[in-house]
PDB file of C-alpha atoms in Angstrom:
ATOM      1  CA  MET A   1       0.000   0.000   0.000  1.00 93.00           C
ATOM      2  CA  ILE A   2       1.104   3.567  -0.687  1.00 97.00           C
ATOM      3  CA  TYR A   3       0.306   6.330   1.800  1.00 99.00           C
ATOM      4  CA  ILE A   4       1.037   9.984   1.030  1.00 99.00           C
ATOM      5  CA  ILE A   5       1.229  12.271   4.052  1.00 99.00           C
ATOM      6  CA  LEU A   6       0.305  15.776   2.930  1.00 98.00           C
ATOM      7  CA  PRO A   7       0.730  18.658   5.396  1.00 97.00           C
ATOM      8  CA  VAL A   8      -1.439  21.584   4.296  1.00 96.00           C
ATOM      9  CA  PHE A   9      -2.245  25.150   5.287  1.00 94.00           C
ATOM     10  CA  LYS A  10      -4.858  26.836   3.095  1.00 92.00           C
ATOM     11  CA  ARG A  11      -3.913  26.611  -0.644  1.00 93.00           C
ATOM     12  CA  VAL A  12      -6.897  24.319  -1.304  1.00 96.00           C
ATOM     13  CA  GLU A  13      -6.575  24.687  -5.072  1.00 96.00           C
ATOM     14  CA  LEU A  14      -2.960  23.494  -4.971  1.00 97.00           C
ATOM     15  CA  THR A  15      -3.956  20.526  -2.817  1.00 98.00           C
ATOM     16  CA  GLY A  16      -6.579  19.551  -5.392  1.00 98.00           C
ATOM     17  CA  ARG A  17      -4.069  19.794  -8.237  1.00 98.00           C
ATOM     18  CA  PHE A  18      -1.622  17.570  -6.371  1.00 98.00           C
ATOM     19  CA  LEU A  19      -4.281  14.958  -5.577  1.00 98.00           C
ATOM     20  CA  ASP A  20      -5.509  14.894  -9.176  1.00 98.00           C
ATOM     21  CA  SER A  21      -1.992  14.514 -10.561  1.00 98.00           C
ATOM     22  CA  VAL A  22      -1.364  11.505  -8.308  1.00 98.00           C
ATOM     23  CA  ARG A  23      -4.773  10.003  -9.084  1.00 98.00           C
ATOM     24  CA  ASN A  24      -3.996  10.234 -12.798  1.00 98.00           C
ATOM     25  CA  THR A  25      -1.160   7.732 -12.318  1.00 98.00           C
ATOM     26  CA  GLY A  26      -3.697   4.954 -11.799  1.00 96.00           C
ATOM     27  CA  TYR A  27      -1.970   3.761  -8.613  1.00 96.00           C
ATOM     28  CA  ALA A  28      -3.971   2.910  -5.512  1.00 96.00           C
ATOM     29  CA  VAL A  29      -2.899   5.593  -3.065  1.00 98.00           C
ATOM     30  CA  THR A  30      -4.318   6.715   0.268  1.00 98.00           C
ATOM     31  CA  PHE A  31      -3.757  10.387   1.068  1.00 99.00           C
ATOM     32  CA  VAL A  32      -3.360  11.455   4.686  1.00 99.00           C
ATOM     33  CA  ILE A  33      -4.157  15.167   4.616  1.00 98.00           C
ATOM     34  CA  CYS A  34      -3.128  16.955   7.815  1.00 98.00           C
ATOM     35  CA  ASP A  35      -4.783  20.382   7.894  1.00 96.00           C
ATOM     36  CA  ASP A  36      -3.016  23.008  10.012  1.00 95.00           C
ATOM     37  CA  GLU A  37      -5.384  25.896   9.303  1.00 92.00           C
ATOM     38  CA  PRO A  38      -6.885  27.110  12.599  1.00 86.00           C
ATOM     39  CA  LYS A  39     -10.669  27.539  12.783  1.00 85.00           C
ATOM     40  CA  GLU A  40     -11.447  27.197   9.071  1.00 88.00           C
ATOM     41  CA  TYR A  41      -9.722  23.892   8.227  1.00 94.00           C
ATOM     42  CA  SER A  42     -10.604  24.487   4.566  1.00 96.00           C
ATOM     43  CA  ASN A  43      -8.616  21.514   3.214  1.00 96.00           C
ATOM     44  CA  PHE A  44     -10.222  19.185   5.754  1.00 96.00           C
ATOM     45  CA  SER A  45     -13.704  20.372   4.749  1.00 95.00           C
ATOM     46  CA  LYS A  46     -12.956  20.126   1.027  1.00 97.00           C
ATOM     47  CA  PHE A  47     -11.451  16.641   0.946  1.00 97.00           C
ATOM     48  CA  CYS A  48     -12.726  14.778   4.034  1.00 96.00           C
ATOM     49  CA  ASP A  49     -15.421  12.937   2.058  1.00 97.00           C
ATOM     50  CA  ASP A  50     -13.073  11.711  -0.705  1.00 97.00           C
ATOM     51  CA  LEU A  51     -12.845   7.927  -0.532  1.00 98.00           C
ATOM     52  CA  ASP A  52      -9.064   7.881  -0.975  1.00 98.00           C
ATOM     53  CA  VAL A  53      -8.426  10.576   1.653  1.00 98.00           C
ATOM     54  CA  ILE A  54      -7.940  10.344   5.399  1.00 98.00           C
ATOM     55  CA  ALA A  55      -8.419  13.927   6.588  1.00 98.00           C
ATOM     56  CA  LEU A  56      -6.977  15.018   9.927  1.00 97.00           C
ATOM     57  CA  LYS A  57      -7.019  18.293  11.839  1.00 95.00           C
ATOM     58  CA  THR A  58      -4.134  19.561  13.917  1.00 93.00           C
ATOM     59  CA  ASP A  59      -4.618  21.862  16.887  1.00 86.00           C
ATOM     60  CA  GLY A  60      -3.872  24.787  14.580  1.00 78.00           C
ATOM     61  CA  ASP A  61      -0.588  26.659  14.155  1.00 82.00           C
ATOM     62  CA  THR A  62       1.522  23.554  14.700  1.00 91.00           C
ATOM     63  CA  TRP A  63       3.509  24.283  11.519  1.00 94.00           C
ATOM     64  CA  TRP A  64       5.080  21.790   9.099  1.00 96.00           C
ATOM     65  CA  CYS A  65       7.066  19.521  11.407  1.00 96.00           C
ATOM     66  CA  LYS A  66       4.292  18.836  13.915  1.00 96.00           C
ATOM     67  CA  THR A  67       1.743  18.499  11.105  1.00 97.00           C
ATOM     68  CA  VAL A  68       3.788  15.802   9.338  1.00 98.00           C
ATOM     69  CA  SER A  69       4.435  14.137  12.689  1.00 98.00           C
ATOM     70  CA  THR A  70       0.668  14.007  13.254  1.00 97.00           C
ATOM     71  CA  GLY A  71       0.188  12.110   9.988  1.00 98.00           C
ATOM     72  CA  ILE A  72       2.951   9.634  10.797  1.00 98.00           C
ATOM     73  CA  ASP A  73       1.560   9.082  14.304  1.00 98.00           C
ATOM     74  CA  TYR A  74      -1.865   8.384  12.810  1.00 98.00           C
ATOM     75  CA  LEU A  75      -0.501   5.661  10.531  1.00 98.00           C
ATOM     76  CA  LEU A  76       1.597   4.149  13.327  1.00 98.00           C
ATOM     77  CA  GLU A  77      -1.494   3.922  15.519  1.00 98.00           C
ATOM     78  CA  SER A  78      -3.929   2.799  12.805  1.00 98.00           C
ATOM     79  CA  LEU A  79      -1.924   0.131  10.967  1.00 98.00           C
ATOM     80  CA  SER A  80      -0.535  -3.125  12.269  1.00 98.00           C
ATOM     81  CA  ASP A  81       3.236  -3.213  12.683  1.00 97.00           C
ATOM     82  CA  SER A  82       3.676  -5.440   9.641  1.00 96.00           C
ATOM     83  CA  GLU A  83       1.327  -3.342   7.490  1.00 97.00           C
ATOM     84  CA  PHE A  84       3.063  -0.089   8.418  1.00 97.00           C
ATOM     85  CA  ASN A  85       6.542  -1.537   7.915  1.00 95.00           C
ATOM     86  CA  SER A  86       5.758  -2.915   4.449  1.00 94.00           C
ATOM     87  CA  SER A  87       3.857   0.129   3.146  1.00 95.00           C
ATOM     88  CA  ILE A  88       5.421   2.857   1.031  1.00 96.00           C
ATOM     89  CA  ILE A  89       5.202   6.120   2.971  1.00 98.00           C
ATOM     90  CA  ILE A  90       5.612   9.366   1.030  1.00 98.00           C
ATOM     91  CA  ILE A  91       5.894  12.781   2.661  1.00 99.00           C
ATOM     92  CA  ALA A  92       4.845  15.356   0.071  1.00 98.00           C
ATOM     93  CA  ASN A  93       4.055  19.042  -0.301  1.00 97.00           C
ATOM     94  CA  ASN A  94       0.969  20.366  -2.047  1.00 96.00           C
ATOM     95  CA  ASP A  95       2.957  22.888  -4.103  1.00 96.00           C
ATOM     96  CA  VAL A  96       4.098  20.150  -6.499  1.00 97.00           C
ATOM     97  CA  THR A  97       2.431  18.030  -9.145  1.00 98.00           C
ATOM     98  CA  VAL A  98       3.612  14.741 -10.620  1.00 98.00           C
ATOM     99  CA  ASP A  99       3.472  13.065 -14.021  1.00 97.00           C
ATOM    100  CA  ASN A 100       1.733   9.768 -14.757  1.00 97.00           C
ATOM    101  CA  ASP A 101       4.941   7.755 -14.421  1.00 97.00           C
ATOM    102  CA  ILE A 102       6.112   9.158 -11.084  1.00 98.00           C
ATOM    103  CA  PHE A 103       5.879   5.823  -9.305  1.00 97.00           C
ATOM    104  CA  ASN A 104       8.528   4.378 -11.615  1.00 96.00           C
ATOM    105  CA  ILE A 105      10.947   5.895  -9.111  1.00 95.00           C
ATOM    106  CA  LEU A 106      10.008   3.173  -6.623  1.00 94.00           C
ATOM    107  CA  GLU A 107      12.088   0.788  -8.740  1.00 92.00           C
ATOM    108  CA  TYR A 108      15.122   2.580  -7.288  1.00 91.00           C
ATOM    109  CA  LEU A 109      14.395   1.347  -3.772  1.00 87.00           C
ATOM    110  CA  ASP A 110      16.894  -1.381  -2.925  1.00 75.00           C
ATOM    111  CA  SER A 111      15.833  -4.986  -2.308  1.00 74.00           C
ATOM    112  CA  ASN A 112      16.025  -4.472   1.457  1.00 72.00           C
ATOM    113  CA  TYR A 113      13.952  -1.279   1.199  1.00 76.00           C
ATOM    114  CA  SER A 114      16.489   0.552   3.360  1.00 83.00           C
ATOM    115  CA  ASP A 115      16.794   3.530   1.007  1.00 93.00           C
ATOM    116  CA  ILE A 116      15.098   6.912   1.112  1.00 97.00           C
ATOM    117  CA  ILE A 117      14.547   8.394  -2.338  1.00 97.00           C
ATOM    118  CA  HIS A 118      13.378  11.661  -3.839  1.00 98.00           C
ATOM    119  CA  PRO A 119      12.830  12.569  -7.506  1.00 98.00           C
ATOM    120  CA  GLU A 120      14.466  15.565  -9.109  1.00 98.00           C
ATOM    121  CA  THR A 121      12.529  18.830  -8.944  1.00 97.00           C
ATOM    122  CA  LYS A 122      11.674  21.110 -11.867  1.00 96.00           C
ATOM    123  CA  ILE A 123      10.028  24.515 -11.782  1.00 95.00           C
ATOM    124  CA  LEU A 124       6.560  24.086 -13.275  1.00 94.00           C
ATOM    125  CA  GLY A 125       6.385  25.240 -16.889  1.00 92.00           C
ATOM    126  CA  THR A 126      10.157  25.540 -17.310  1.00 93.00           C
ATOM    127  CA  ASP A 127      13.213  23.368 -17.856  1.00 92.00           C
ATOM    128  CA  LYS A 128      14.851  24.709 -14.701  1.00 94.00           C
ATOM    129  CA  PHE A 129      15.878  22.251 -11.994  1.00 95.00           C
ATOM    130  CA  VAL A 130      16.069  23.170  -8.314  1.00 95.00           C
ATOM    131  CA  SER A 131      17.566  21.225  -5.454  1.00 95.00           C
ATOM    132  CA  SER A 132      16.027  18.000  -4.166  1.00 97.00           C
ATOM    133  CA  GLY A 133      18.871  17.444  -1.711  1.00 97.00           C
ATOM    134  CA  CYS A 134      22.579  17.879  -1.259  1.00 97.00           C
ATOM    135  CA  ASN A 135      25.901  16.562  -0.066  1.00 97.00           C
ATOM    136  CA  ILE A 136      27.746  18.370   2.687  1.00 93.00           C
ATOM    137  CA  ILE A 137      31.221  19.172   1.395  1.00 95.00           C
ATOM    138  CA  SER A 138      32.259  20.992   4.557  1.00 91.00           C
ATOM    139  CA  TRP A 139      30.496  21.779   7.818  1.00 86.00           C
ATOM    140  CA  PHE A 140      32.738  24.737   8.593  1.00 85.00           C
ATOM    141  CA  PRO A 141      32.762  26.725   6.481  1.00 84.00           C
ATOM    142  CA  TYR A 142      29.340  25.381   5.519  1.00 85.00           C
ATOM    143  CA  ILE A 143      29.523  24.285   1.867  1.00 88.00           C
ATOM    144  CA  THR A 144      27.054  22.014   0.072  1.00 91.00           C
ATOM    145  CA  LYS A 145      26.767  20.520  -3.406  1.00 96.00           C
ATOM    146  CA  HIS A 146      23.347  20.006  -4.999  1.00 96.00           C
ATOM    147  CA  PRO A 147      23.271  17.314  -7.726  1.00 97.00           C
ATOM    148  CA  MET A 148      20.958  18.083 -10.681  1.00 96.00           C
ATOM    149  CA  HIS A 149      20.437  16.896 -14.276  1.00 95.00           C
ATOM    150  CA  LEU A 150      21.077  13.318 -13.196  1.00 95.00           C
ATOM    151  CA  GLN A 151      21.666  10.253 -15.368  1.00 94.00           C
ATOM    152  CA  ARG A 152      21.695   7.771 -12.461  1.00 95.00           C
ATOM    153  CA  LYS A 153      20.540   7.675  -8.880  1.00 94.00           C
ATOM    154  CA  THR A 154      22.884   9.786  -6.795  1.00 97.00           C
ATOM    155  CA  LYS A 155      23.628   9.409  -3.107  1.00 97.00           C
ATOM    156  CA  VAL A 156      23.312  12.513  -0.948  1.00 98.00           C
ATOM    157  CA  ASP A 157      23.502  13.376   2.727  1.00 96.00           C
ATOM    158  CA  MET A 158      20.081  14.965   2.994  1.00 96.00           C
ATOM    159  CA  LEU A 159      16.868  15.364   1.012  1.00 98.00           C
ATOM    160  CA  THR A 160      13.895  17.694   0.788  1.00 97.00           C
ATOM    161  CA  ALA A 161      10.362  16.414   1.346  1.00 97.00           C
ATOM    162  CA  ARG A 162       8.473  17.506  -1.735  1.00 98.00           C
ATOM    163  CA  PHE A 163       7.980  13.801  -2.565  1.00 98.00           C
ATOM    164  CA  LEU A 164      10.091  11.845  -0.062  1.00 98.00           C
ATOM    165  CA  CYS A 165       9.639   8.080  -0.441  1.00 98.00           C
ATOM    166  CA  MET A 166      10.559   5.207   1.867  1.00 97.00           C
ATOM    167  CA  LYS A 167       9.233   2.044   3.471  1.00 96.00           C
ATOM    168  CA  GLY A 168       7.411   2.454   6.756  1.00 96.00           C
ATOM    169  CA  ASP A 169      10.083   0.309   8.382  1.00 95.00           C
ATOM    170  CA  VAL A 170      12.588   3.108   7.748  1.00 96.00           C
ATOM    171  CA  ILE A 171      10.444   5.596   9.671  1.00 97.00           C
ATOM    172  CA  ARG A 172       9.947   3.121  12.497  1.00 96.00           C
ATOM    173  CA  ARG A 173      13.708   2.660  12.832  1.00 96.00           C
ATOM    174  CA  VAL A 174      14.798   6.268  12.257  1.00 96.00           C
ATOM    175  CA  GLY A 175      11.986   7.859  14.258  1.00 96.00           C
ATOM    176  CA  ASN A 176       9.412  10.553  13.560  1.00 97.00           C
ATOM    177  CA  ILE A 177       9.971  14.098  12.327  1.00 97.00           C
ATOM    178  CA  ASN A 178      11.672  16.239  14.984  1.00 95.00           C
ATOM    179  CA  THR A 179       8.985  18.497  16.459  1.00 94.00           C
ATOM    180  CA  GLN A 180      11.558  20.682  18.200  1.00 92.00           C
ATOM    181  CA  LEU A 181      11.788  22.236  14.750  1.00 94.00           C
ATOM    182  CA  LEU A 182       8.957  24.398  13.489  1.00 91.00           C
ATOM    183  CA  GLN A 183       8.390  25.036   9.791  1.00 91.00           C
ATOM    184  CA  TYR A 184      11.706  24.278   8.097  1.00 92.00           C
ATOM    185  CA  HIS A 185      14.569  21.762   8.303  1.00 93.00           C
ATOM    186  CA  GLY A 186      12.451  18.844   9.538  1.00 95.00           C
ATOM    187  CA  ASP A 187      13.115  16.978   6.286  1.00 96.00           C
ATOM    188  CA  THR A 188      16.823  17.856   6.498  1.00 94.00           C
ATOM    189  CA  GLU A 189      17.119  16.644  10.092  1.00 94.00           C
ATOM    190  CA  PHE A 190      15.196  13.427   9.382  1.00 97.00           C
ATOM    191  CA  THR A 191      17.296  12.441   6.367  1.00 97.00           C
ATOM    192  CA  LEU A 192      20.578  13.442   8.028  1.00 94.00           C
ATOM    193  CA  ARG A 193      19.584  11.314  11.013  1.00 93.00           C
ATOM    194  CA  ALA A 194      18.772   8.425   8.676  1.00 95.00           C
ATOM    195  CA  SER A 195      22.145   8.791   6.939  1.00 93.00           C
ATOM    196  CA  ARG A 196      23.942   8.679  10.291  1.00 91.00           C
ATOM    197  CA  GLU A 197      22.073   5.499  11.201  1.00 91.00           C
ATOM    198  CA  GLY A 198      23.144   3.662   8.050  1.00 92.00           C
ATOM    199  CA  PHE A 199      20.297   4.344   5.642  1.00 95.00           C
ATOM    200  CA  SER A 200      21.075   5.677   2.169  1.00 95.00           C
ATOM    201  CA  CYS A 201      19.457   8.799   0.709  1.00 97.00           C
ATOM    202  CA  PHE A 202      19.242   9.133  -3.074  1.00 97.00           C
ATOM    203  CA  ILE A 203      17.992  11.598  -5.661  1.00 98.00           C
ATOM    204  CA  VAL A 204      16.685   9.595  -8.605  1.00 97.00           C
ATOM    205  CA  PRO A 205      16.400  10.650 -12.279  1.00 95.00           C
ATOM    206  CA  GLY A 206      13.705  10.285 -14.873  1.00 91.00           C
ATOM    207  CA  ASN A 207      10.432  11.445 -13.343  1.00 95.00           C
ATOM    208  CA  PRO A 208      10.713  14.836 -11.637  1.00 97.00           C
ATOM    209  CA  VAL A 209       8.098  16.541  -9.543  1.00 98.00           C
ATOM    210  CA  PHE A 210       7.006  19.974 -10.750  1.00 98.00           C
ATOM    211  CA  LEU A 211       7.182  22.837  -8.268  1.00 96.00           C
ATOM    212  CA  ASP A 212       4.639  25.669  -8.402  1.00 93.00           C
ATOM    213  CA  ASP A 213       7.251  28.270  -7.516  1.00 78.00           C
ATOM    214  CA  ASN A 214       5.219  31.422  -7.001  1.00 66.00           C
ATOM    215  CA  ASP A 215       5.586  32.015  -3.286  1.00 53.00           C
ATOM    216  CA  GLY A 216       8.613  34.296  -3.159  1.00 49.00           C
ATOM    217  CA  SER A 217      10.592  31.690  -1.268  1.00 52.00           C
ATOM    218  CA  ALA A 218      13.988  32.244   0.320  1.00 49.00           C
ATOM    219  CA  ILE A 219      15.824  30.837  -2.702  1.00 54.00           C
ATOM    220  CA  HIS A 220      14.835  34.054  -4.522  1.00 54.00           C
ATOM    221  CA  GLN A 221      15.613  36.415  -1.637  1.00 57.00           C
ATOM    222  CA  ARG A 222      17.333  39.588  -2.896  1.00 66.00           C
ATOM    223  CA  SER A 223      16.646  42.014  -0.066  1.00 78.00           C
ATOM    224  CA  LEU A 224      19.501  42.210   2.427  1.00 81.00           C
ATOM    225  CA  SER A 225      17.262  43.822   5.054  1.00 82.00           C
ATOM    226  CA  CYS A 226      14.636  41.074   4.693  1.00 86.00           C
ATOM    227  CA  TYR A 227      17.334  38.418   4.911  1.00 83.00           C
ATOM    228  CA  LEU A 228      18.704  39.916   8.133  1.00 87.00           C
ATOM    229  CA  LYS A 229      15.182  40.139   9.566  1.00 88.00           C
ATOM    230  CA  ASP A 230      14.510  36.494   8.678  1.00 86.00           C
ATOM    231  CA  LEU A 231      17.544  35.402  10.709  1.00 91.00           C
ATOM    232  CA  PHE A 232      15.517  36.131  13.854  1.00 89.00           C
ATOM    233  CA  ASP A 233      12.112  34.816  12.698  1.00 86.00           C
ATOM    234  CA  ASP A 234      11.541  31.193  13.745  1.00 85.00           C
ATOM    235  CA  THR A 235       9.013  30.670  10.952  1.00 83.00           C
ATOM    236  CA  LYS A 236      11.573  31.423   8.215  1.00 87.00           C
ATOM    237  CA  SER A 237      14.030  29.026   6.608  1.00 85.00           C
ATOM    238  CA  ASN A 238      16.968  31.295   7.483  1.00 87.00           C
ATOM    239  CA  SER A 239      16.164  31.375  11.211  1.00 90.00           C
ATOM    240  CA  VAL A 240      19.378  31.175  13.250  1.00 90.00           C
ATOM    241  CA  LYS A 241      17.562  29.542  16.177  1.00 91.00           C
ATOM    242  CA  GLN A 242      15.944  26.838  14.038  1.00 90.00           C
ATOM    243  CA  LYS A 243      19.226  25.995  12.336  1.00 90.00           C
ATOM    244  CA  TYR A 244      20.890  25.778  15.738  1.00 89.00           C
ATOM    245  CA  ILE A 245      18.203  23.326  16.914  1.00 87.00           C
ATOM    246  CA  LEU A 246      18.797  21.273  13.758  1.00 87.00           C
ATOM    247  CA  LEU A 247      22.549  21.105  14.261  1.00 85.00           C
ATOM    248  CA  SER A 248      22.525  20.653  18.030  1.00 81.00           C
ATOM    249  CA  THR A 249      20.938  17.226  17.548  1.00 73.00           C
ATOM    250  CA  MET A 250      24.175  16.147  15.829  1.00 71.00           C
ATOM    251  CA  LYS A 251      26.981  18.423  17.011  1.00 70.00           C
ATOM    252  CA  ASN A 252      28.171  19.945  20.285  1.00 78.00           C
ATOM    253  CA  LYS A 253      26.910  23.415  21.166  1.00 82.00           C
ATOM    254  CA  PHE A 254      30.049  25.330  20.199  1.00 83.00           C
ATOM    255  CA  PHE A 255      30.410  23.597  16.831  1.00 80.00           C
ATOM    256  CA  SER A 256      26.672  24.016  16.160  1.00 85.00           C
ATOM    257  CA  PHE A 257      26.914  27.758  16.816  1.00 86.00           C
ATOM    258  CA  ALA A 258      29.972  28.076  14.565  1.00 87.00           C
ATOM    259  CA  ILE A 259      28.231  26.232  11.711  1.00 89.00           C
ATOM    260  CA  VAL A 260      25.091  28.364  12.078  1.00 87.00           C
ATOM    261  CA  MET A 261      27.192  31.519  11.818  1.00 89.00           C
ATOM    262  CA  SER A 262      28.837  30.066   8.704  1.00 86.00           C
ATOM    263  CA  MET A 263      25.389  29.325   7.260  1.00 86.00           C
ATOM    264  CA  ALA A 264      24.277  32.885   7.989  1.00 86.00           C
ATOM    265  CA  VAL A 265      27.293  34.379   6.225  1.00 84.00           C
ATOM    266  CA  ASN A 266      26.822  31.938   3.332  1.00 81.00           C
ATOM    267  CA  GLY A 267      23.200  33.047   2.958  1.00 82.00           C
ATOM    268  CA  LEU A 268      24.146  36.711   3.168  1.00 84.00           C
ATOM    269  CA  VAL A 269      26.672  36.287   0.355  1.00 83.00           C
ATOM    270  CA  LYS A 270      24.109  34.453  -1.819  1.00 81.00           C
ATOM    271  CA  THR A 271      21.530  37.180  -1.198  1.00 82.00           C
ATOM    272  CA  PHE A 272      24.069  39.857  -2.119  1.00 78.00           C
ATOM    273  CA  ILE A 273      24.991  38.011  -5.338  1.00 83.00           C
ATOM    274  CA  ARG A 274      21.302  37.661  -6.307  1.00 77.00           C
ATOM    275  CA  ARG A 275      20.811  41.366  -5.602  1.00 76.00           C
ATOM    276  CA  ILE A 276      23.733  42.347  -7.854  1.00 78.00           C
ATOM    277  CA  PHE A 277      23.420  39.816 -10.674  1.00 71.00           C
ATOM    278  CA  GLY A 278      19.732  38.870 -10.516  1.00 59.00           C
TER     279      GLY A 278
END
């Protein structure tokens, strides 16, 4: 069985597009929609009666990490151990769509199902690739390499969770998403933790997911003042505190602080370059 855990906050139209794109593959999939919209719960209301959807509500304002954790907890509690372990669990975002052959990527899972895989990511309507994961070249200074335009499956240290695929047994052994984190880095921390525990993370070629990139995300940040402000906002990807929480699960406090400062400088340089060169 394939279960797709889909954390959502508003953006009902995008959720519908994602569901339809997966349904068009012809695969039997159960969606676990975890709605984090306080009071309205518009995704829950829209999709709760769909036969292939399990719709859940959070307590509101739990953000991405706790919302995904809620979906995983539901499956752990609802399925038998053997059923959970043998199922394909996918953590996805509703800002992507997939093509009809997306599930061909499951052929890249090894015979022991101890891999975690993610397809490449393209910007919707373009030929532009963006990162699905990276290798850490150096922790300090913090330098990463992001493989793209792949011809074969490529091992990396960490992956994003736009369409993150694994057997349930991997989640059971690695553990749930870290809810000390808020909105960002939960996928990074989970896959880094898996890598440290002997699981292999791969980006796989052939069937990318397509990102609806219209949200002014941090990868397009050009304002130095906004970047500096985001360093102190826990809901932003550049948050110093959130990155420190991520790293402190793996490194000692001094080294974690040094790496976070390196990340901050790295981001500042990238923002400056985007501002100058576009």
